[in-house]
């Protein structure tokens, strides 16, 4: 199982570490939703998940681009909806339709 390195773990909050480690389980070519990621780490706030992803200092190694909205639309990327084309391009490179 992939996990954060000790250096990575020290660079983020405990909550962010939980989000990022859960995200490491999402394989290339697959996506998850903010809600599913939250449920996995027992967090009921999709917004909190989004805020942790917005602050992800390890992208693309920690693949925050693999998280989409519950309705399977892209949602934001790097804290902005204007970055959605970049998110879409990364997902397409991984084979996500």
PDB file of N, CA and C in Angstrom, residues 4 8 10 44 49 53-54 57 62-63 67 69 74 80 89 94:
ATOM      1  N   UNK A   4       2.317   8.182   2.490  1.00  0.00           N
ATOM      2  CA  UNK A   4       3.162   9.364   2.462  1.00  0.00           C
ATOM      3  C   UNK A   4       4.510   9.035   3.095  1.00  0.00           C
ATOM      4  N   UNK A   8       6.898  14.014   3.761  1.00  0.00           N
ATOM      5  CA  UNK A   8       5.604  14.500   3.287  1.00  0.00           C
ATOM      6  C   UNK A   8       4.634  14.652   4.453  1.00  0.00           C
ATOM      7  N   UNK A  10       5.203  15.273   7.555  1.00  0.00           N
ATOM      8  CA  UNK A  10       5.540  16.436   8.380  1.00  0.00           C
ATOM      9  C   UNK A  10       5.138  17.755   7.722  1.00  0.00           C
ATOM     10  N   UNK A  44     -17.505  13.926   6.803  1.00  0.00           N
ATOM     11  CA  UNK A  44     -18.764  14.215   6.132  1.00  0.00           C
ATOM     12  C   UNK A  44     -18.755  15.491   5.311  1.00  0.00           C
ATOM     13  N   UNK A  49     -12.666  18.155   2.119  1.00  0.00           N
ATOM     14  CA  UNK A  49     -11.843  17.342   1.223  1.00  0.00           C
ATOM     15  C   UNK A  49     -11.300  18.227   0.107  1.00  0.00           C
ATOM     16  N   UNK A  53      -7.401  19.114  -0.923  1.00  0.00           N
ATOM     17  CA  UNK A  53      -6.876  18.866  -2.267  1.00  0.00           C
ATOM     18  C   UNK A  53      -6.341  20.148  -2.893  1.00  0.00           C
ATOM     19  N   UNK A  54      -7.009  21.247  -2.626  1.00  0.00           N
ATOM     20  CA  UNK A  54      -6.569  22.548  -3.132  1.00  0.00           C
ATOM     21  C   UNK A  54      -5.160  22.880  -2.632  1.00  0.00           C
ATOM     22  N   UNK A  57       0.481  19.877  -1.839  1.00  0.00           N
ATOM     23  CA  UNK A  57       1.797  20.296  -2.320  1.00  0.00           C
ATOM     24  C   UNK A  57       2.535  19.203  -3.093  1.00  0.00           C
ATOM     25  N   UNK A  62       0.638  12.909  -5.648  1.00  0.00           N
ATOM     26  CA  UNK A  62      -0.619  12.664  -4.944  1.00  0.00           C
ATOM     27  C   UNK A  62      -1.686  13.209  -5.897  1.00  0.00           C
ATOM     28  N   UNK A  63      -2.396  12.326  -6.594  1.00  0.00           N
ATOM     29  CA  UNK A  63      -3.199  12.702  -7.764  1.00  0.00           C
ATOM     30  C   UNK A  63      -4.561  13.327  -7.471  1.00  0.00           C
ATOM     31  N   UNK A  67     -10.110  13.289  -8.444  1.00  0.00           N
ATOM     32  CA  UNK A  67     -11.312  13.476  -7.621  1.00  0.00           C
ATOM     33  C   UNK A  67     -12.284  14.371  -8.380  1.00  0.00           C
ATOM     34  N   UNK A  69     -16.722  15.543  -8.894  1.00  0.00           N
ATOM     35  CA  UNK A  69     -17.961  15.763  -8.152  1.00  0.00           C
ATOM     36  C   UNK A  69     -18.832  14.505  -8.193  1.00  0.00           C
ATOM     37  N   UNK A  74     -16.331  17.488 -13.545  1.00  0.00           N
ATOM     38  CA  UNK A  74     -14.955  17.649 -13.072  1.00  0.00           C
ATOM     39  C   UNK A  74     -14.809  18.361 -11.746  1.00  0.00           C
ATOM     40  N   UNK A  80      -9.635  26.240  -8.382  1.00  0.00           N
ATOM     41  CA  UNK A  80     -10.316  27.095  -9.351  1.00  0.00           C
ATOM     42  C   UNK A  80     -11.056  26.260 -10.391  1.00  0.00           C
ATOM     43  N   UNK A  89      -7.452  17.261 -19.091  1.00  0.00           N
ATOM     44  CA  UNK A  89      -6.314  16.767 -19.892  1.00  0.00           C
ATOM     45  C   UNK A  89      -5.528  15.685 -19.137  1.00  0.00           C
ATOM     46  N   UNK A  94      -4.579   9.676 -18.676  1.00  0.00           N
ATOM     47  CA  UNK A  94      -4.617   8.434 -17.897  1.00  0.00           C
ATOM     48  C   UNK A  94      -5.671   7.461 -18.416  1.00  0.00           C
TER      49      UNK A  94
END
